PDB file of C-alpha atoms in Angstrom:
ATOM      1  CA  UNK A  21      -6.908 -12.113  10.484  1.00 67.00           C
ATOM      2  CA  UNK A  22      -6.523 -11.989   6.638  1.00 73.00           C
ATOM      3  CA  UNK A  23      -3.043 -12.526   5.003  1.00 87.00           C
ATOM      4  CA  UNK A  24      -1.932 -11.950   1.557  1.00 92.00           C
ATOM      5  CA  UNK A  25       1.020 -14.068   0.665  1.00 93.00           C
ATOM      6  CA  UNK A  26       3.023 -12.476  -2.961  1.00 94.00           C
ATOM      7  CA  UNK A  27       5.672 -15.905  -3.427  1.00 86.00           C
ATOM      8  CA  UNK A  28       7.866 -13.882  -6.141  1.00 87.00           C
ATOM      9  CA  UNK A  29      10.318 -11.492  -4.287  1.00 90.00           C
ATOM     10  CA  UNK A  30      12.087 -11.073  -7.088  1.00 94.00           C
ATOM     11  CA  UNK A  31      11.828 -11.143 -11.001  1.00 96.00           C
ATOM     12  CA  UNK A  32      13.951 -10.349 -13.956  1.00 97.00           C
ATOM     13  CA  UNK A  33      12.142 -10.580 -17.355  1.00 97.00           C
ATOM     14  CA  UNK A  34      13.450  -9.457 -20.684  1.00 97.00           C
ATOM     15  CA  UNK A  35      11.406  -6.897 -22.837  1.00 96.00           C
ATOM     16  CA  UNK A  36       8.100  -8.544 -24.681  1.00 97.00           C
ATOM     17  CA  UNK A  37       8.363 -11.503 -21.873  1.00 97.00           C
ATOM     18  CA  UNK A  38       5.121 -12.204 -20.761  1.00 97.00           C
ATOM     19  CA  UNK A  39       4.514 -11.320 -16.880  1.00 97.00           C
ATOM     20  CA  UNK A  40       2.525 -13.304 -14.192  1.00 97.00           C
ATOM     21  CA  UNK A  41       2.462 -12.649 -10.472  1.00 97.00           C
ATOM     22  CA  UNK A  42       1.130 -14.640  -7.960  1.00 96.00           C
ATOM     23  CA  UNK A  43      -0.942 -13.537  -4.952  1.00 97.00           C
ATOM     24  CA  UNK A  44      -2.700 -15.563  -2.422  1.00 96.00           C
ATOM     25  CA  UNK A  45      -4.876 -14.490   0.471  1.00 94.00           C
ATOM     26  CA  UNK A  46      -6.506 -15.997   3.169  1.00 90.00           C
ATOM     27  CA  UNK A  47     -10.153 -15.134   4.093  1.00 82.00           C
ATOM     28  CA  UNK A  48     -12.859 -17.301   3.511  1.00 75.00           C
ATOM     29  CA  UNK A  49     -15.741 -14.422   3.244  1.00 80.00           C
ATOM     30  CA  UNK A  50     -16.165 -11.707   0.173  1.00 83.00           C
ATOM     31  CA  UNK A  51     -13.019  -9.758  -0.480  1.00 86.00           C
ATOM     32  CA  UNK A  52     -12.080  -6.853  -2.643  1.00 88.00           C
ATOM     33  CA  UNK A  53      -8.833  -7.071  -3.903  1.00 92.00           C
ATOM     34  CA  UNK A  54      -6.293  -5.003  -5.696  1.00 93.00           C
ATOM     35  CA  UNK A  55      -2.632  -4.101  -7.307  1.00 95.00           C
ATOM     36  CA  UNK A  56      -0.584  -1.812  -6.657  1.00 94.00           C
ATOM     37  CA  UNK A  57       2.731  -0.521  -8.338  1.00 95.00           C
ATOM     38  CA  UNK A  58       5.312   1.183  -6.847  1.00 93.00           C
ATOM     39  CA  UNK A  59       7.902   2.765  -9.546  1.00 93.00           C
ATOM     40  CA  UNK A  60      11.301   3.647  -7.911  1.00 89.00           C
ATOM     41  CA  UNK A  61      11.510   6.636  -5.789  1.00 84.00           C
ATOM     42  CA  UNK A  62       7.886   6.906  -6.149  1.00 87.00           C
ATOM     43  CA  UNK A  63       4.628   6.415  -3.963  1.00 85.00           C
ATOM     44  CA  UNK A  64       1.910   3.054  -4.762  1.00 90.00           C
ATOM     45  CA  UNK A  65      -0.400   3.883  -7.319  1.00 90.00           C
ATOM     46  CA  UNK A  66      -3.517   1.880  -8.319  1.00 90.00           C
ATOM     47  CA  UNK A  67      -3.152  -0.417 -11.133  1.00 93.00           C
ATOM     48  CA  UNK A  68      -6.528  -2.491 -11.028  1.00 92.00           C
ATOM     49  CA  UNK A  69      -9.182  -3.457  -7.934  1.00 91.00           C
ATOM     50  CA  UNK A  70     -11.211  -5.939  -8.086  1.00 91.00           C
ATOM     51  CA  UNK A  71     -15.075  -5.832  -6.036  1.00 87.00           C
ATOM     52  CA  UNK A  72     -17.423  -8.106  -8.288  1.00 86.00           C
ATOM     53  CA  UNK A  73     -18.563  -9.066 -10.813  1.00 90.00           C
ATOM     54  CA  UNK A  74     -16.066 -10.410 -14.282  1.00 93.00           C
ATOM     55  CA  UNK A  75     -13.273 -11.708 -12.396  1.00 94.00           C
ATOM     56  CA  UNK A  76     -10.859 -10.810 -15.108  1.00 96.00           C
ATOM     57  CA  UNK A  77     -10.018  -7.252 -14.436  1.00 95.00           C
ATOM     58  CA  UNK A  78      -8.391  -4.868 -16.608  1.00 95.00           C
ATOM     59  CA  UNK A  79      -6.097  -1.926 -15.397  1.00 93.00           C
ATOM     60  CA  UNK A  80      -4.073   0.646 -16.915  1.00 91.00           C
ATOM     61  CA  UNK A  81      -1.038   0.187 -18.758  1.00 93.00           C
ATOM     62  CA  UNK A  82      -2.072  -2.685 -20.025  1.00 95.00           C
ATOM     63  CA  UNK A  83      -2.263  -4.868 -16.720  1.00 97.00           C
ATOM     64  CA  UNK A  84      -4.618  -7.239 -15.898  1.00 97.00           C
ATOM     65  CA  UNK A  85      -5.692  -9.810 -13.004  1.00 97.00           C
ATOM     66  CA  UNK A  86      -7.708 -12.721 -12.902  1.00 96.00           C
ATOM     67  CA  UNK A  87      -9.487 -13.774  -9.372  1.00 95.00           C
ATOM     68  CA  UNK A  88     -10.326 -17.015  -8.778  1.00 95.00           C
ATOM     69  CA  UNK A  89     -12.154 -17.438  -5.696  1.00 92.00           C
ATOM     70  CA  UNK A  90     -11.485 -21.602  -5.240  1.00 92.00           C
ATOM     71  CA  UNK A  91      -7.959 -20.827  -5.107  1.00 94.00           C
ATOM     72  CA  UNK A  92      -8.429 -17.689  -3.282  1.00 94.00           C
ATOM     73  CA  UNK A  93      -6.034 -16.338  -5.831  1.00 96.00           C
ATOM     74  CA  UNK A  94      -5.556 -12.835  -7.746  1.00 97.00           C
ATOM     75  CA  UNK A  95      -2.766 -13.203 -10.410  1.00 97.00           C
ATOM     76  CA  UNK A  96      -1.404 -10.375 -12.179  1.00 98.00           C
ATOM     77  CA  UNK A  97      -0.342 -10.494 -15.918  1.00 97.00           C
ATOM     78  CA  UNK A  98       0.259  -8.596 -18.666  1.00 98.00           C
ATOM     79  CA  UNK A  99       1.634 -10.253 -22.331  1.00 97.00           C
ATOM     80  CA  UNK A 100       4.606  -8.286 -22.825  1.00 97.00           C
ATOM     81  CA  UNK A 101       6.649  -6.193 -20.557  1.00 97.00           C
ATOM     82  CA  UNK A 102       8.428  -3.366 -21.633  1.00 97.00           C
ATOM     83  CA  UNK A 103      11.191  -1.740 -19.630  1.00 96.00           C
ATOM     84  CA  UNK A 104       9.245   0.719 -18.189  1.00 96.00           C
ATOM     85  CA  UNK A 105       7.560  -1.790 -15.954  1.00 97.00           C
ATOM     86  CA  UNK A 106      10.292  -2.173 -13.590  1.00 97.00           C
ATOM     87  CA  UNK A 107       8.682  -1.634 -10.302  1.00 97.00           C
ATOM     88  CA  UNK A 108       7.789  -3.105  -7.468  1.00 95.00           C
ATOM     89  CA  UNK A 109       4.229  -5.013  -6.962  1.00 96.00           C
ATOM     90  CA  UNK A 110       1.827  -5.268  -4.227  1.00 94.00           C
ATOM     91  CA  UNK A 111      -1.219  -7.150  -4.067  1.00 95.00           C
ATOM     92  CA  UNK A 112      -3.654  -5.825  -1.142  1.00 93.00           C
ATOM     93  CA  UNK A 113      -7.126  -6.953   0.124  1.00 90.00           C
ATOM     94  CA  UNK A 114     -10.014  -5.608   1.776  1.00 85.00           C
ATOM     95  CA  UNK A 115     -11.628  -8.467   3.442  1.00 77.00           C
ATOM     96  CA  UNK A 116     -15.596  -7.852   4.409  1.00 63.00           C
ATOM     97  CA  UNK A 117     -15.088  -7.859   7.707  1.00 58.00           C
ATOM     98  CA  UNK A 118     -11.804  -5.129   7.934  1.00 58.00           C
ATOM     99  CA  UNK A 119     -13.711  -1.953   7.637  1.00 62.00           C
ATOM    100  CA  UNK A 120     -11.519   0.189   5.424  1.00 67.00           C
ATOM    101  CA  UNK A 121      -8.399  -1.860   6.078  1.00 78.00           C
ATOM    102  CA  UNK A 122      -5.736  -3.288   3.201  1.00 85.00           C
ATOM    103  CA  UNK A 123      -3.611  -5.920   4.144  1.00 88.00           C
ATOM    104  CA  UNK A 124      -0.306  -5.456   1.642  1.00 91.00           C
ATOM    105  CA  UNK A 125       1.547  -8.910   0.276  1.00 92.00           C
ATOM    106  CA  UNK A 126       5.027  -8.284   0.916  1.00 91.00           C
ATOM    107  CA  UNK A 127       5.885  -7.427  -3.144  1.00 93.00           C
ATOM    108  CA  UNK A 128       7.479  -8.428  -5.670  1.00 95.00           C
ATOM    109  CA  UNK A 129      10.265  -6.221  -7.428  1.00 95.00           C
ATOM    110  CA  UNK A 130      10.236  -6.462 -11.070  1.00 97.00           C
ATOM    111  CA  UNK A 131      13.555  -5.653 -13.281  1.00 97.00           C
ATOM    112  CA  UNK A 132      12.991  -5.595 -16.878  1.00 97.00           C
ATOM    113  CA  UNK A 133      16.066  -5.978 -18.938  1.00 95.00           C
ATOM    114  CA  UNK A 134      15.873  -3.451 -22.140  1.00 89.00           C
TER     115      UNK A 134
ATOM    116  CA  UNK B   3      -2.986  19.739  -7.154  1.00 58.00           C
ATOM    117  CA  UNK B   4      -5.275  17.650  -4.705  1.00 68.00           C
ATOM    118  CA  UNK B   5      -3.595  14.864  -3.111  1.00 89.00           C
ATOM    119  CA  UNK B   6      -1.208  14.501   0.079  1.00 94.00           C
ATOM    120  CA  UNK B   7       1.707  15.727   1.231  1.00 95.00           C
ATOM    121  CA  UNK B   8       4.482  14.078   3.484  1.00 96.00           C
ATOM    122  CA  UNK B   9       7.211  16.098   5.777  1.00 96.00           C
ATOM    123  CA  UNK B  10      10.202  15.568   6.158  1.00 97.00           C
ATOM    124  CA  UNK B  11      10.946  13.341   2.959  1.00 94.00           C
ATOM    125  CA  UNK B  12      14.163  11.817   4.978  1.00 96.00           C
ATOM    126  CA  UNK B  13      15.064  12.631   7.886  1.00 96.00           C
ATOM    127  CA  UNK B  14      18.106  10.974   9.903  1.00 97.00           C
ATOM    128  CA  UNK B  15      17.591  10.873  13.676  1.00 96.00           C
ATOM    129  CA  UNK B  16      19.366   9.378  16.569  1.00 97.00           C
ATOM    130  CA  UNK B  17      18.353   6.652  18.483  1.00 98.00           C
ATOM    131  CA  UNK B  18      15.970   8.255  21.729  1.00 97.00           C
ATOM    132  CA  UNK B  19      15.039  10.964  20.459  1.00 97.00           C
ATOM    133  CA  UNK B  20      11.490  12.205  19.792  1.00 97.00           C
ATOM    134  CA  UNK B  21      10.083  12.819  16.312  1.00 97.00           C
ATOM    135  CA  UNK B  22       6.731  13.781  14.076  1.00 98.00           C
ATOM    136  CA  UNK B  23       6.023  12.360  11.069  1.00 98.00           C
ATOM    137  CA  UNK B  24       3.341  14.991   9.248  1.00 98.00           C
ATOM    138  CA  UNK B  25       0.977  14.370   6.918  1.00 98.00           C
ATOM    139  CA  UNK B  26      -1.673  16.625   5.283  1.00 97.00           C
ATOM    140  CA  UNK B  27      -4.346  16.358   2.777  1.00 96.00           C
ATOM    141  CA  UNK B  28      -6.589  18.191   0.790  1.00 93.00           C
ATOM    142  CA  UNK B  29      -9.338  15.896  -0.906  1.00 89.00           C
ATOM    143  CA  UNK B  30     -11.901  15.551   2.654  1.00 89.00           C
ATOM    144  CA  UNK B  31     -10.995  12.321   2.890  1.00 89.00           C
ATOM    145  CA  UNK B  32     -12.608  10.811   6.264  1.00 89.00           C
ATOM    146  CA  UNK B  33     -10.221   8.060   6.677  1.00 90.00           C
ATOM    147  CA  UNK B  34      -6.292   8.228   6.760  1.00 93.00           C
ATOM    148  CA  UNK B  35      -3.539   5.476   7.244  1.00 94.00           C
ATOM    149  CA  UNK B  36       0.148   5.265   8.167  1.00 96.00           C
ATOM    150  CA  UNK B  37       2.009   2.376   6.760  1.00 95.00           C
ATOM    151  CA  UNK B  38       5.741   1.567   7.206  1.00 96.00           C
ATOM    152  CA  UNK B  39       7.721  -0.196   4.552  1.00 93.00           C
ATOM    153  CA  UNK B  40       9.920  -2.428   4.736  1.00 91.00           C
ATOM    154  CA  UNK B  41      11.976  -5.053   2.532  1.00 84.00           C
ATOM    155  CA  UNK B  42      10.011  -8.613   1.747  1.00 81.00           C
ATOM    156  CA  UNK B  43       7.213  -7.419   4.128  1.00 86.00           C
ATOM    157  CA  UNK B  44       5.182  -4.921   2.503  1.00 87.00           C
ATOM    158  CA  UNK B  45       3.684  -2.362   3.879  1.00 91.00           C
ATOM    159  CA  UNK B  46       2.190  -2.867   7.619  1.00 93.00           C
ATOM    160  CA  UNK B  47      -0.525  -0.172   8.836  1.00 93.00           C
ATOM    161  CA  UNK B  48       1.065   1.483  12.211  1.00 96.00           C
ATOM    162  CA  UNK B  49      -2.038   3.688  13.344  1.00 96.00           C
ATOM    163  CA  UNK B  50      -5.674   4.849  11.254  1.00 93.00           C
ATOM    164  CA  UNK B  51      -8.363   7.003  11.785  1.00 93.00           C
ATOM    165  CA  UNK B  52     -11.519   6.109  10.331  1.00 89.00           C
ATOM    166  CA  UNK B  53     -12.548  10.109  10.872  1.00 91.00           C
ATOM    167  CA  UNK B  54     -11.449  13.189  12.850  1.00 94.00           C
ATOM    168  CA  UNK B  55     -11.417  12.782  16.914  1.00 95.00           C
ATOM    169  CA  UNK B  56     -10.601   9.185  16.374  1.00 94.00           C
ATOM    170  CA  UNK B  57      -7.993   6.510  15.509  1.00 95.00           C
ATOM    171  CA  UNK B  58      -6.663   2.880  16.064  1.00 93.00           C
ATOM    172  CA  UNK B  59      -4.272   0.717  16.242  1.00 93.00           C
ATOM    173  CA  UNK B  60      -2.872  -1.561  13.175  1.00 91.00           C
ATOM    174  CA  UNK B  61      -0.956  -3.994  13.080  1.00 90.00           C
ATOM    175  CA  UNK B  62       2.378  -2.725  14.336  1.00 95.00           C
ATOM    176  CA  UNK B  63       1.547  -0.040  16.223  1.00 96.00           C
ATOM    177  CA  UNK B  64       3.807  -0.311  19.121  1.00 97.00           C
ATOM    178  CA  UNK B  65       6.607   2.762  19.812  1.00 97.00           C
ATOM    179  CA  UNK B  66       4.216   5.180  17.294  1.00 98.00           C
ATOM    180  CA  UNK B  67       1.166   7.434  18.336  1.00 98.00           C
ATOM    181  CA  UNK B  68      -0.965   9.221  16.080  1.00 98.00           C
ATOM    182  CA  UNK B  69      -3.634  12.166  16.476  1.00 97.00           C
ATOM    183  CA  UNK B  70      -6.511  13.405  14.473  1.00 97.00           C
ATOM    184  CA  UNK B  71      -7.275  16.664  15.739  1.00 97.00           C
ATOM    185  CA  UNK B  72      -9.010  17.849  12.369  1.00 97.00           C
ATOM    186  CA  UNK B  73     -10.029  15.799   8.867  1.00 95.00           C
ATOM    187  CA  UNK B  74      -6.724  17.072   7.102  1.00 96.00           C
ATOM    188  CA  UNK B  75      -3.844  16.364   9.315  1.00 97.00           C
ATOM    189  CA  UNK B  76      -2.407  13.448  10.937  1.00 98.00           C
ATOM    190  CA  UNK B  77       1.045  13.229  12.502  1.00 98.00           C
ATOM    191  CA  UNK B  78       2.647  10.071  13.099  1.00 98.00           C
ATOM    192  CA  UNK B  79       4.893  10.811  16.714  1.00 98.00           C
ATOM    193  CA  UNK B  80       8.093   8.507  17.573  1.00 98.00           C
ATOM    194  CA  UNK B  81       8.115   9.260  21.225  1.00 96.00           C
ATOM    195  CA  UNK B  82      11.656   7.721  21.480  1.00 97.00           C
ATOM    196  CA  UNK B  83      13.225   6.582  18.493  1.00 97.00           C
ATOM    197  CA  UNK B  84      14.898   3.105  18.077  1.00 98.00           C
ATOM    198  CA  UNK B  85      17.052   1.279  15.237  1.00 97.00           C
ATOM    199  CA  UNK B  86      14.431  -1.061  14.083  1.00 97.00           C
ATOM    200  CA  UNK B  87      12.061   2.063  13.302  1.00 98.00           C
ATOM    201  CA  UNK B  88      14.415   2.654  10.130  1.00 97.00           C
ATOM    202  CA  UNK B  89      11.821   2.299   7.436  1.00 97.00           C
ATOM    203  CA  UNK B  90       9.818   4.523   4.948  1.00 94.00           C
ATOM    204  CA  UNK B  91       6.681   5.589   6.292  1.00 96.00           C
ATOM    205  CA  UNK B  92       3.631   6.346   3.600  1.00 95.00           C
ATOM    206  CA  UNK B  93       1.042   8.339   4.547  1.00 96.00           C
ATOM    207  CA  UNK B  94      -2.464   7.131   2.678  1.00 94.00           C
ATOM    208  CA  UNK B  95      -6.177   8.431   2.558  1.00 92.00           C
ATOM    209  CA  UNK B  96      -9.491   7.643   1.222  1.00 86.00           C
ATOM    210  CA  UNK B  97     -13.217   8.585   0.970  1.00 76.00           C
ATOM    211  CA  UNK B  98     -15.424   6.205   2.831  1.00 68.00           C
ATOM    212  CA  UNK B  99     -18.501   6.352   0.345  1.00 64.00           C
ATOM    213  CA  UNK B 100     -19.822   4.020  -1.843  1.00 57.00           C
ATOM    214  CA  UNK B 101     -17.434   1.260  -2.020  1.00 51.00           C
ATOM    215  CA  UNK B 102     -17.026   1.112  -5.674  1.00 49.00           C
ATOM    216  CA  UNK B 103     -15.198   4.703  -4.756  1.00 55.00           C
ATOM    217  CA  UNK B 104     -13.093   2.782  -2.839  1.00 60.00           C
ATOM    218  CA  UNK B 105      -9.242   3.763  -3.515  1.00 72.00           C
ATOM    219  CA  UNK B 106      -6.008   4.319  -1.326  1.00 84.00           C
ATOM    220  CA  UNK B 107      -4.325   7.860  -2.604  1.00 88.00           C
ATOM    221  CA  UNK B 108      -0.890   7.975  -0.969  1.00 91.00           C
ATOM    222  CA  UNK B 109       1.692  10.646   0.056  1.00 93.00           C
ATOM    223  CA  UNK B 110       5.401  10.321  -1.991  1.00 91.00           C
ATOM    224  CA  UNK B 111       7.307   8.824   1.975  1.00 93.00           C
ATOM    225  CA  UNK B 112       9.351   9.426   4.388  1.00 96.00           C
ATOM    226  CA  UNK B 113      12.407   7.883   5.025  1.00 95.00           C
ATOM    227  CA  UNK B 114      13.147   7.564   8.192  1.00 97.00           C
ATOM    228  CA  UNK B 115      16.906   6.697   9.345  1.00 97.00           C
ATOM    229  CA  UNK B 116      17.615   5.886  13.372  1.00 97.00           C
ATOM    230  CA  UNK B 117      21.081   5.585  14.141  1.00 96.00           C
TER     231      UNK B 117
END
């Protein structure tokens, strides 16, 4: 069964810090993976999937991820934070042979200090 | 407004008793999704339903049944509540058609107290 591993539970970042989170899954085949964010009191919305193709992805807000298949890897970054971004982060995958199933990382909860 | 909606949004209940999680949406979507969430794991599917008149298990489905009677609604039942069932349960959806159309849209939760 696939697995998707998020190792930061917790980060605190000042404003205009640059942002990187790690996410690592485990299925060998063709994945589709994406992130989610989760602002408090709020529902997950879609901040960038990932299918083919470029495997730097751009989302919204000014988010992107970078896949890299040898390290079955899908980082999330963005240059500079602002306080707004204070969420929390999940990091899900479709592997090819889940049907329509995600398997969620266990997120990461971003504070940004103003 | 298209999307889905969640009821109750919190509900405190006490430990045995029976209770329905609803969940309704309005976009045709074939396939829907209950996930509980919980602190450091993430969400974890319970129950899906690829399309009406059927469902499966996830990956914690134990203590929850689901049905899918028509394409718009399906309730998430507690048959006898317990502590450990103290989460917040999201309700999610999606089209199954091309892939690239692939996308999760997800009710706002409910949080779900046993004591």
């Amino acid at each position: 069964a696939q697995s998707v591993s998020q190792h930061n539970h917790h980060v605190i970042l000042s404003e205009a810090a640059s942002l990187e989170l790690g996410c690592n899954y485990s299925y060998g085949g063709t994945v589709n993976l994406f992130w989610y964010v989760q602002y408090p009191g709020q529902h997950l919305q879609l901040l960038l999937k990932y299918f083919s193709g470029d495997p730097l992805v751009k989302g919204i807000k000014g988010f992107e991820a970078e896949f890299i298949k040898s390290k079955f890897s899908f980082n999330l970054r963005k240059p500079s934070v602002q306080w707004s971004d204070t969420a929390e982060y999940f990091c899900a995958v479709n592997a090819g042979n889940a049907g329509n199933m995600l398997t969620f990382g266990g997120g990461t909860r971003l504070m940004v200090k103003p | 407004i298209a999307g889905i909606t969640q009821a109750p949004t919190s509900q405190i209940l006490a430990a045995g008793r029976r209770m329905t999680l609803r969940c309704t949406q309005d976009m045709r979507h074939n396939a829907m999704y209950w996930y509980r969430q919980d602190l450091g794991l993430g969400l974890r599917l319970i129950h899906y339903s690829n399309t009406a008149g059927t469902t499966g298990k996830g990956e914690v489905p134990d203590g929850y049944s689901v049905s899918r009677a028509n394409t718009d609604d399906f309730p998430l039942t507690l048959a006898s509540a317990v502590p450990s069932q103290t989460s917040v349960y999201f309700c999610a959806s999606r089209s199954t058609g091309h892939f690239l159309n692939y996308g999760y849209t997800f009710g706002s939760g409910t949080r779900l107290t046993v004591v």
